Amino acid sequence: MTSIGEGDLDRMLAGLRTPQRRQASYRPEHDPDRDNMATILALALFVQDALLGAPQKEVERRLNTLRACVAAAKEAGMLTPFVDPTIDGMIEAVKAIHLEQRFTMTFDALQQNPLDLPEAPTPSMVSAGMQAGADDPAMVARVWQAFLGALRASAAG
Amino acid sequence: MNADVLDARALFGAVTAPLVAAPAVLRRRDPPPITPGAVTVTIHRQPLSFAAEPQAAMLDLWRKNRRSPPPDLHWRLTESGILRHCGVLQAAPDGPLVFRRIAEETVRVFGTAWAMEQLGRPNEADPNSEYALQLAAEYDEAIDGGQPVYNHLVIHGLSQPIIYSHMLVGWTSSAGQKALIACIDWPGL
């Protein structure tokens, strides 16, 4: 009776391995072997950055990683094209939310603090500024406003 | 809105009335009574090409970013020196335009107390209600029309008429948020 060695077992199981894995085109970090963990993490990071209003380039980078992971999972047979419409719909919805976040953040940055409202110098202040060497009343007003802003900031600590 | 009409008897006066004896086919609507102290504005539309600095710079910035505002809008306006000339209003979807920022020129005209009260409140809540409503139509056109609006304006009802111009540029997000920047130029400041 012939015994089965380790090499024999390896040769017997070789035919069961998915041919695509030996010819995988995806990068190691997109490897879907670990229960699709790469795809799940890429999805989570994409959604997180988009909802937080991260810069456009960063969100696009996350999206490119997600697409690469999904492609690798399909190549390895871990995902089927059946999920494509769901994933594409999710991506479009998240991108729309990201654009709204960026719109809101752009104008939140322009919000004016009431304490920063300009206050015009009195005529005596303007006169003093002109005597001190200011070129015109507008310059006196700007300097006055700058001092006022600095004083307020100092008082606010 | 009823159409304006002409009253023949009003045109020709009581002397001619017996001669004309025409029925009042047309009747002119009496102008609304002017509330003492009411602030109003006359608005004269101008071609965009008439704009000079800083409004020309504002127009140029909008043209390069007409689809959506640049994320670094605050930085760009600050670096170019335009920010202090800008009033900013923003509306949530289906909500009113609310003051986020008030231009220096506007503060000089209406006062710091007015500005402090208006920040965060809708344009229509402006105590100078008639002036605010007149401007609201211009704001809506700049936002909903998709094209900037450039006007020369004269404010009436203050201690002296104020002559200024504004360049209005607007954006609408896909979800219906609206935003408007009014770049003010007041030569008399």
mmCIF file of C-alpha atoms in Angstrom:
data_model
loop_
_atom_site.group_PDB
_atom_site.id
_atom_site.type_symbol
_atom_site.label_atom_id
_atom_site.label_comp_id
_atom_site.label_asym_id
_atom_site.label_seq_id
_atom_site.Cartn_x
_atom_site.Cartn_y
_atom_site.Cartn_z
ATOM 1 C CA MET A 1 0.000 0.000 0.000
ATOM 2 C CA THR A 2 1.412 3.340 -1.066
ATOM 3 C CA SER A 3 1.453 6.101 1.679
ATOM 4 C CA ILE A 4 0.381 9.625 0.877
ATOM 5 C CA GLY A 5 3.089 12.183 1.545
ATOM 6 C CA GLU A 6 2.765 15.895 2.072
ATOM 7 C CA GLY A 7 3.731 16.610 -1.509
ATOM 8 C CA ASP A 8 0.970 14.268 -2.714
ATOM 9 C CA LEU A 9 -1.641 16.066 -0.621
ATOM 10 C CA ASP A 10 -0.505 19.386 -1.981
ATOM 11 C CA ARG A 11 -0.798 18.165 -5.539
ATOM 12 C CA MET A 12 -4.289 16.765 -4.817
ATOM 13 C CA LEU A 13 -5.569 20.076 -3.426
ATOM 14 C CA ALA A 14 -3.957 22.229 -6.079
ATOM 15 C CA GLY A 15 -6.834 21.621 -8.474
ATOM 16 C CA LEU A 16 -9.314 22.986 -5.933
ATOM 17 C CA ARG A 17 -7.685 26.410 -5.699
ATOM 18 C CA THR A 18 -9.382 29.241 -7.572
ATOM 19 C CA PRO A 19 -7.245 29.909 -10.657
ATOM 20 C CA GLN A 20 -7.880 33.653 -10.392
ATOM 21 C CA ARG A 21 -6.119 33.937 -7.050
ATOM 22 C CA ARG A 22 -2.886 32.732 -8.566
ATOM 23 C CA GLN A 23 -3.269 35.320 -11.315
ATOM 24 C CA ALA A 24 -4.680 38.128 -9.138
ATOM 25 C CA SER A 25 -4.131 41.594 -10.555
ATOM 26 C CA TYR A 26 -5.087 43.470 -7.390
ATOM 27 C CA ARG A 27 -2.658 44.912 -4.925
ATOM 28 C CA PRO A 28 -2.075 43.217 -1.570
ATOM 29 C CA GLU A 29 -3.857 45.936 0.389
ATOM 30 C CA HIS A 30 -7.034 45.229 -1.596
ATOM 31 C CA ASP A 31 -6.818 41.483 -0.882
ATOM 32 C CA PRO A 32 -10.356 40.291 -0.209
ATOM 33 C CA ASP A 33 -9.278 37.099 1.513
ATOM 34 C CA ARG A 34 -9.860 38.332 5.042
ATOM 35 C CA ASP A 35 -13.685 38.275 4.906
ATOM 36 C CA ASN A 36 -13.736 41.254 2.584
ATOM 37 C CA MET A 37 -12.215 43.351 5.365
ATOM 38 C CA ALA A 38 -10.369 45.560 2.880
ATOM 39 C CA THR A 39 -13.632 46.444 1.118
ATOM 40 C CA ILE A 40 -15.455 47.064 4.370
ATOM 41 C CA LEU A 41 -12.730 49.333 5.708
ATOM 42 C CA ALA A 42 -12.471 51.222 2.417
ATOM 43 C CA LEU A 43 -16.223 51.761 2.450
ATOM 44 C CA ALA A 44 -16.192 53.007 6.026
ATOM 45 C CA LEU A 45 -13.357 55.475 5.388
ATOM 46 C CA PHE A 46 -15.016 56.797 2.221
ATOM 47 C CA VAL A 47 -18.330 57.410 3.994
ATOM 48 C CA GLN A 48 -16.641 58.894 7.065
ATOM 49 C CA ASP A 49 -14.559 61.407 5.117
ATOM 50 C CA ALA A 50 -17.473 62.406 2.919
ATOM 51 C CA LEU A 51 -19.841 62.992 5.839
ATOM 52 C CA LEU A 52 -17.192 65.045 7.651
ATOM 53 C CA GLY A 53 -16.737 67.283 4.603
ATOM 54 C CA ALA A 54 -13.132 66.305 3.948
ATOM 55 C CA PRO A 55 -11.354 67.983 0.999
ATOM 56 C CA GLN A 56 -12.463 66.779 -2.414
ATOM 57 C CA LYS A 57 -9.105 65.181 -3.273
ATOM 58 C CA GLU A 58 -9.149 63.143 -0.074
ATOM 59 C CA VAL A 59 -12.663 61.856 -0.709
ATOM 60 C CA GLU A 60 -11.735 60.964 -4.287
ATOM 61 C CA ARG A 61 -8.725 59.033 -2.996
ATOM 62 C CA ARG A 62 -10.954 57.094 -0.609
ATOM 63 C CA LEU A 63 -13.393 56.399 -3.429
ATOM 64 C CA ASN A 64 -10.641 55.119 -5.728
ATOM 65 C CA THR A 65 -9.485 52.755 -2.969
ATOM 66 C CA LEU A 66 -13.047 51.520 -2.460
ATOM 67 C CA ARG A 67 -13.488 50.839 -6.165
ATOM 68 C CA ALA A 68 -10.187 48.963 -6.274
ATOM 69 C CA CYS A 69 -11.223 46.801 -3.318
ATOM 70 C CA VAL A 70 -14.604 46.020 -4.867
ATOM 71 C CA ALA A 71 -12.925 45.108 -8.151
ATOM 72 C CA ALA A 72 -10.471 42.827 -6.322
ATOM 73 C CA ALA A 73 -13.320 41.149 -4.438
ATOM 74 C CA LYS A 74 -15.175 40.482 -7.672
ATOM 75 C CA GLU A 75 -12.015 39.132 -9.281
ATOM 76 C CA ALA A 76 -11.569 36.698 -6.392
ATOM 77 C CA GLY A 77 -15.204 35.654 -6.491
ATOM 78 C CA MET A 78 -16.000 37.291 -3.144
ATOM 79 C CA LEU A 79 -18.532 39.711 -4.642
ATOM 80 C CA THR A 80 -20.845 39.338 -7.628
ATOM 81 C CA PRO A 81 -21.905 42.004 -10.138
ATOM 82 C CA PHE A 82 -25.342 41.722 -8.531
ATOM 83 C CA VAL A 83 -24.216 44.219 -5.887
ATOM 84 C CA ASP A 84 -23.112 46.838 -8.436
ATOM 85 C CA PRO A 85 -26.345 48.912 -8.519
ATOM 86 C CA THR A 86 -26.491 49.022 -4.713
ATOM 87 C CA ILE A 87 -22.866 50.046 -4.365
ATOM 88 C CA ASP A 88 -23.112 52.624 -7.156
ATOM 89 C CA GLY A 89 -26.267 54.101 -5.646
ATOM 90 C CA MET A 90 -24.623 54.313 -2.252
ATOM 91 C CA ILE A 91 -21.580 56.062 -3.726
ATOM 92 C CA GLU A 92 -23.709 58.658 -5.523
ATOM 93 C CA ALA A 93 -25.759 59.355 -2.389
ATOM 94 C CA VAL A 94 -22.650 59.809 -0.260
ATOM 95 C CA LYS A 95 -21.043 62.074 -2.877
ATOM 96 C CA ALA A 96 -24.149 64.266 -2.902
ATOM 97 C CA ILE A 97 -24.062 64.543 0.886
ATOM 98 C CA HIS A 98 -20.361 65.462 0.686
ATOM 99 C CA LEU A 99 -21.105 68.293 -1.754
ATOM 100 C CA GLU A 100 -23.788 69.644 0.561
ATOM 101 C CA GLN A 101 -21.377 69.488 3.493
ATOM 102 C CA ARG A 102 -18.778 71.443 1.539
ATOM 103 C CA PHE A 103 -21.388 74.052 0.518
ATOM 104 C CA THR A 104 -22.413 74.534 4.147
ATOM 105 C CA MET A 105 -18.842 74.677 5.416
ATOM 106 C CA THR A 106 -17.864 77.248 2.770
ATOM 107 C CA PHE A 107 -20.423 79.737 4.038
ATOM 108 C CA ASP A 108 -20.025 78.811 7.700
ATOM 109 C CA ALA A 109 -16.474 80.085 7.279
ATOM 110 C CA LEU A 110 -17.885 83.462 6.213
ATOM 111 C CA GLN A 111 -20.059 83.794 9.312
ATOM 112 C CA GLN A 112 -19.327 87.147 10.922
ATOM 113 C CA ASN A 113 -18.862 87.527 14.652
ATOM 114 C CA PRO A 114 -20.979 90.472 15.847
ATOM 115 C CA LEU A 115 -17.989 91.639 17.867
ATOM 116 C CA ASP A 116 -16.057 92.019 14.604
ATOM 117 C CA LEU A 117 -18.493 94.494 13.120
ATOM 118 C CA PRO A 118 -16.757 97.670 12.061
ATOM 119 C CA GLU A 119 -17.229 100.753 14.162
ATOM 120 C CA ALA A 120 -16.476 104.095 12.625
ATOM 121 C CA PRO A 121 -14.099 106.403 14.445
ATOM 122 C CA THR A 122 -15.576 109.625 15.760
ATOM 123 C CA PRO A 123 -14.719 112.906 14.020
ATOM 124 C CA SER A 124 -12.215 113.757 16.738
ATOM 125 C CA MET A 125 -10.518 110.393 16.213
ATOM 126 C CA VAL A 126 -10.337 111.035 12.480
ATOM 127 C CA SER A 127 -8.867 114.466 13.118
ATOM 128 C CA ALA A 128 -6.289 113.014 15.483
ATOM 129 C CA GLY A 129 -5.375 110.353 12.935
ATOM 130 C CA MET A 130 -4.923 112.908 10.180
ATOM 131 C CA GLN A 131 -2.732 115.014 12.414
ATOM 132 C CA ALA A 132 -0.676 111.929 13.200
ATOM 133 C CA GLY A 133 0.080 111.531 9.519
ATOM 134 C CA ALA A 134 -2.695 109.415 8.006
ATOM 135 C CA ASP A 135 -3.170 109.955 4.292
ATOM 136 C CA ASP A 136 -6.974 110.046 4.370
ATOM 137 C CA PRO A 137 -9.933 109.413 6.690
ATOM 138 C CA ALA A 138 -10.407 105.946 5.218
ATOM 139 C CA MET A 139 -6.960 104.984 6.428
ATOM 140 C CA VAL A 140 -7.792 106.302 9.894
ATOM 141 C CA ALA A 141 -10.950 104.184 9.907
ATOM 142 C CA ARG A 142 -9.041 101.038 8.906
ATOM 143 C CA VAL A 143 -6.378 101.547 11.536
ATOM 144 C CA TRP A 144 -9.041 102.265 14.140
ATOM 145 C CA GLN A 145 -10.872 99.090 13.192
ATOM 146 C CA ALA A 146 -7.653 97.062 13.378
ATOM 147 C CA PHE A 147 -6.904 98.374 16.867
ATOM 148 C CA LEU A 148 -10.475 97.698 17.934
ATOM 149 C CA GLY A 149 -10.268 94.126 16.690
ATOM 150 C CA ALA A 150 -6.980 93.559 18.509
ATOM 151 C CA LEU A 151 -8.362 95.007 21.749
ATOM 152 C CA ARG A 152 -11.442 92.805 21.538
ATOM 153 C CA ALA A 153 -9.359 89.732 20.835
ATOM 154 C CA SER A 154 -7.139 90.545 23.784
ATOM 155 C CA ALA A 155 -10.143 91.057 26.050
ATOM 156 C CA ALA A 156 -11.625 87.764 24.916
ATOM 157 C CA GLY A 157 -8.386 86.049 25.950
ATOM 158 C CA MET B 1 -52.129 93.180 -9.631
ATOM 159 C CA ASN B 2 -54.573 95.624 -11.194
ATOM 160 C CA ALA B 3 -53.377 97.300 -14.324
ATOM 161 C CA ASP B 4 -52.530 100.971 -14.125
ATOM 162 C CA VAL B 5 -55.285 103.082 -15.616
ATOM 163 C CA LEU B 6 -55.728 106.698 -16.557
ATOM 164 C CA ASP B 7 -58.533 108.824 -15.177
ATOM 165 C CA ALA B 8 -59.441 111.265 -17.940
ATOM 166 C CA ARG B 9 -61.027 113.644 -15.464
ATOM 167 C CA ALA B 10 -57.900 113.666 -13.298
ATOM 168 C CA LEU B 11 -55.769 114.413 -16.336
ATOM 169 C CA PHE B 12 -57.779 117.370 -17.530
ATOM 170 C CA GLY B 13 -58.953 118.721 -14.241
ATOM 171 C CA ALA B 14 -62.277 119.989 -13.038
ATOM 172 C CA VAL B 15 -62.397 122.788 -15.658
ATOM 173 C CA THR B 16 -62.435 120.459 -18.557
ATOM 174 C CA ALA B 17 -64.456 117.768 -16.903
ATOM 175 C CA PRO B 18 -67.820 119.077 -18.060
ATOM 176 C CA LEU B 19 -66.426 119.342 -21.595
ATOM 177 C CA VAL B 20 -64.785 115.983 -21.643
ATOM 178 C CA ALA B 21 -67.543 114.265 -19.756
ATOM 179 C CA ALA B 22 -65.823 110.994 -20.411
ATOM 180 C CA PRO B 23 -66.500 108.016 -18.254
ATOM 181 C CA ALA B 24 -63.607 106.958 -16.090
ATOM 182 C CA VAL B 25 -62.518 104.219 -18.426
ATOM 183 C CA LEU B 26 -59.044 104.356 -17.023
ATOM 184 C CA ARG B 27 -58.111 105.163 -13.473
ATOM 185 C CA ARG B 28 -54.567 105.734 -12.104
ATOM 186 C CA ARG B 29 -53.757 103.944 -8.864
ATOM 187 C CA ASP B 30 -52.811 106.369 -6.120
ATOM 188 C CA PRO B 31 -49.231 105.853 -5.031
ATOM 189 C CA PRO B 32 -48.970 104.301 -1.583
ATOM 190 C CA PRO B 33 -48.542 106.832 1.201
ATOM 191 C CA ILE B 34 -44.902 107.304 2.150
ATOM 192 C CA THR B 35 -44.428 106.399 5.757
ATOM 193 C CA PRO B 36 -42.396 109.086 7.485
ATOM 194 C CA GLY B 37 -38.822 107.841 7.706
ATOM 195 C CA ALA B 38 -39.381 104.840 5.454
ATOM 196 C CA VAL B 39 -36.241 103.757 3.676
ATOM 197 C CA THR B 40 -36.640 102.934 0.030
ATOM 198 C CA VAL B 41 -34.288 102.435 -2.874
ATOM 199 C CA THR B 42 -34.319 103.104 -6.588
ATOM 200 C CA ILE B 43 -32.491 100.458 -8.555
ATOM 201 C CA HIS B 44 -30.864 100.917 -11.946
ATOM 202 C CA ARG B 45 -29.672 97.747 -13.665
ATOM 203 C CA GLN B 46 -26.232 97.998 -15.278
ATOM 204 C CA PRO B 47 -24.319 95.757 -17.686
ATOM 205 C CA LEU B 48 -21.852 93.488 -15.926
ATOM 206 C CA SER B 49 -19.084 94.990 -18.052
ATOM 207 C CA PHE B 50 -19.532 98.318 -16.243
ATOM 208 C CA ALA B 51 -18.276 96.877 -12.962
ATOM 209 C CA ALA B 52 -14.977 98.154 -11.600
ATOM 210 C CA GLU B 53 -12.912 96.929 -8.660
ATOM 211 C CA PRO B 54 -13.648 95.329 -6.275
ATOM 212 C CA GLN B 55 -16.848 94.167 -7.960
ATOM 213 C CA ALA B 56 -15.069 93.140 -11.134
ATOM 214 C CA ALA B 57 -12.874 90.825 -9.050
ATOM 215 C CA MET B 58 -15.980 89.360 -7.394
ATOM 216 C CA LEU B 59 -17.519 88.761 -10.811
ATOM 217 C CA ASP B 60 -14.341 87.104 -12.062
ATOM 218 C CA LEU B 61 -14.232 84.809 -9.030
ATOM 219 C CA TRP B 62 -17.858 83.758 -9.572
ATOM 220 C CA ARG B 63 -17.319 83.090 -13.290
ATOM 221 C CA LYS B 64 -14.463 80.734 -12.454
ATOM 222 C CA ASN B 65 -16.652 78.935 -9.891
ATOM 223 C CA ARG B 66 -20.172 79.288 -11.212
ATOM 224 C CA ARG B 67 -21.185 75.674 -10.574
ATOM 225 C CA SER B 68 -20.269 75.670 -6.908
ATOM 226 C CA PRO B 69 -18.472 78.040 -4.537
ATOM 227 C CA PRO B 70 -14.782 77.274 -3.997
ATOM 228 C CA PRO B 71 -14.128 75.635 -0.608
ATOM 229 C CA ASP B 72 -11.487 78.280 0.137
ATOM 230 C CA LEU B 73 -13.865 81.161 -0.643
ATOM 231 C CA HIS B 74 -13.195 82.887 2.683
ATOM 232 C CA TRP B 75 -9.439 82.806 2.085
ATOM 233 C CA ARG B 76 -9.777 84.084 -1.487
ATOM 234 C CA LEU B 77 -11.982 87.010 -0.476
ATOM 235 C CA THR B 78 -9.643 87.876 2.384
ATOM 236 C CA GLU B 79 -6.474 87.704 0.310
ATOM 237 C CA SER B 80 -7.948 89.862 -2.442
ATOM 238 C CA GLY B 81 -9.180 92.468 0.042
ATOM 239 C CA ILE B 82 -12.778 92.065 -1.092
ATOM 240 C CA LEU B 83 -14.174 90.459 2.073
ATOM 241 C CA ARG B 84 -14.895 93.675 3.953
ATOM 242 C CA HIS B 85 -17.009 94.871 1.015
ATOM 243 C CA CYS B 86 -19.151 91.712 1.027
ATOM 244 C CA GLY B 87 -22.509 90.986 2.514
ATOM 245 C CA VAL B 88 -23.328 87.269 2.662
ATOM 246 C CA LEU B 89 -26.757 85.685 2.927
ATOM 247 C CA GLN B 90 -27.541 81.977 3.018
ATOM 248 C CA ALA B 91 -30.739 79.953 3.025
ATOM 249 C CA ALA B 92 -31.474 76.365 4.024
ATOM 250 C CA PRO B 93 -33.628 74.453 1.517
ATOM 251 C CA ASP B 94 -37.025 76.222 1.342
ATOM 252 C CA GLY B 95 -35.890 78.671 4.033
ATOM 253 C CA PRO B 96 -35.404 82.459 4.007
ATOM 254 C CA LEU B 97 -32.147 84.182 3.177
ATOM 255 C CA VAL B 98 -30.372 84.888 6.465
ATOM 256 C CA PHE B 99 -27.572 87.382 7.039
ATOM 257 C CA ARG B 100 -24.241 85.626 7.635
ATOM 258 C CA ARG B 101 -22.086 88.699 7.057
ATOM 259 C CA ILE B 102 -22.666 92.436 6.578
ATOM 260 C CA ALA B 103 -20.488 94.668 4.417
ATOM 261 C CA GLU B 104 -18.636 97.568 6.024
ATOM 262 C CA GLU B 105 -20.464 100.008 3.793
ATOM 263 C CA THR B 106 -23.829 98.705 4.954
ATOM 264 C CA VAL B 107 -22.783 98.993 8.589
ATOM 265 C CA ARG B 108 -21.715 102.586 7.995
ATOM 266 C CA VAL B 109 -25.109 103.443 6.514
ATOM 267 C CA PHE B 110 -27.418 101.675 8.972
ATOM 268 C CA GLY B 111 -25.236 101.536 12.066
ATOM 269 C CA THR B 112 -23.547 98.879 14.164
ATOM 270 C CA ALA B 113 -26.653 98.324 16.324
ATOM 271 C CA TRP B 114 -28.709 97.516 13.236
ATOM 272 C CA ALA B 115 -26.003 95.171 11.949
ATOM 273 C CA MET B 116 -25.661 93.329 15.263
ATOM 274 C CA GLU B 117 -29.413 92.757 15.278
ATOM 275 C CA GLN B 118 -29.550 91.623 11.647
ATOM 276 C CA LEU B 119 -26.782 89.045 11.788
ATOM 277 C CA GLY B 120 -28.446 85.638 11.822
ATOM 278 C CA ARG B 121 -31.882 87.022 10.943
ATOM 279 C CA PRO B 122 -33.763 86.847 7.625
ATOM 280 C CA ASN B 123 -33.510 89.702 5.160
ATOM 281 C CA GLU B 124 -37.288 90.175 5.391
ATOM 282 C CA ALA B 125 -36.963 90.831 9.133
ATOM 283 C CA ASP B 126 -35.032 94.019 8.385
ATOM 284 C CA PRO B 127 -36.770 96.951 10.112
ATOM 285 C CA ASN B 128 -36.179 98.890 6.904
ATOM 286 C CA SER B 129 -38.733 96.518 5.436
ATOM 287 C CA GLU B 130 -39.539 98.263 2.169
ATOM 288 C CA TYR B 131 -35.868 98.621 1.272
ATOM 289 C CA ALA B 132 -35.274 94.986 2.199
ATOM 290 C CA LEU B 133 -38.168 93.748 0.072
ATOM 291 C CA GLN B 134 -36.977 95.735 -2.913
ATOM 292 C CA LEU B 135 -33.548 94.165 -2.605
ATOM 293 C CA ALA B 136 -35.035 90.698 -2.041
ATOM 294 C CA ALA B 137 -36.247 90.596 -5.647
ATOM 295 C CA GLU B 138 -32.721 91.363 -6.858
ATOM 296 C CA TYR B 139 -31.268 88.692 -4.577
ATOM 297 C CA ASP B 140 -33.720 86.092 -5.905
ATOM 298 C CA GLU B 141 -32.845 86.955 -9.470
ATOM 299 C CA ALA B 142 -29.106 86.590 -8.880
ATOM 300 C CA ILE B 143 -29.567 83.201 -7.209
ATOM 301 C CA ASP B 144 -32.383 81.644 -9.222
ATOM 302 C CA GLY B 145 -31.471 83.253 -12.536
ATOM 303 C CA GLY B 146 -28.019 81.750 -12.512
ATOM 304 C CA GLN B 147 -26.407 85.011 -13.608
ATOM 305 C CA PRO B 148 -24.865 87.841 -11.562
ATOM 306 C CA VAL B 149 -26.761 91.091 -11.178
ATOM 307 C CA TYR B 150 -25.098 94.505 -11.147
ATOM 308 C CA ASN B 151 -27.062 97.551 -10.015
ATOM 309 C CA HIS B 152 -26.539 101.213 -9.227
ATOM 310 C CA LEU B 153 -28.791 102.185 -6.329
ATOM 311 C CA VAL B 154 -29.947 105.277 -4.483
ATOM 312 C CA ILE B 155 -31.246 104.897 -0.928
ATOM 313 C CA HIS B 156 -33.933 107.392 0.069
ATOM 314 C CA GLY B 157 -35.297 108.188 3.489
ATOM 315 C CA LEU B 158 -32.044 108.655 5.350
ATOM 316 C CA SER B 159 -30.480 111.924 6.414
ATOM 317 C CA GLN B 160 -29.109 112.160 2.887
ATOM 318 C CA PRO B 161 -29.433 109.983 -0.231
ATOM 319 C CA ILE B 162 -26.881 107.216 -0.444
ATOM 320 C CA ILE B 163 -25.598 106.345 -3.915
ATOM 321 C CA TYR B 164 -23.853 103.007 -4.227
ATOM 322 C CA SER B 165 -23.568 99.918 -6.396
ATOM 323 C CA HIS B 166 -23.663 96.192 -5.708
ATOM 324 C CA MET B 167 -22.607 93.084 -7.594
ATOM 325 C CA LEU B 168 -24.808 90.146 -6.633
ATOM 326 C CA VAL B 169 -23.542 86.600 -7.230
ATOM 327 C CA GLY B 170 -25.351 83.481 -6.086
ATOM 328 C CA TRP B 171 -25.164 79.718 -5.860
ATOM 329 C CA THR B 172 -27.687 76.939 -5.313
ATOM 330 C CA SER B 173 -26.675 73.490 -4.088
ATOM 331 C CA SER B 174 -28.189 70.284 -5.434
ATOM 332 C CA ALA B 175 -30.226 69.895 -2.235
ATOM 333 C CA GLY B 176 -31.604 73.441 -2.475
ATOM 334 C CA GLN B 177 -29.318 75.441 -0.207
ATOM 335 C CA LYS B 178 -28.933 79.001 -1.498
ATOM 336 C CA ALA B 179 -26.183 81.531 -0.942
ATOM 337 C CA LEU B 180 -25.629 85.094 -2.109
ATOM 338 C CA ILE B 181 -22.717 87.482 -1.915
ATOM 339 C CA ALA B 182 -23.374 91.189 -2.383
ATOM 340 C CA CYS B 183 -20.157 93.057 -3.144
ATOM 341 C CA ILE B 184 -20.766 96.700 -2.262
ATOM 342 C CA ASP B 185 -19.058 99.805 -3.574
ATOM 343 C CA TRP B 186 -19.929 103.151 -1.965
ATOM 344 C CA PRO B 187 -17.821 105.936 -3.442
ATOM 345 C CA GLY B 188 -19.079 108.323 -0.792
ATOM 346 C CA LEU B 189 -17.661 106.264 2.066
#
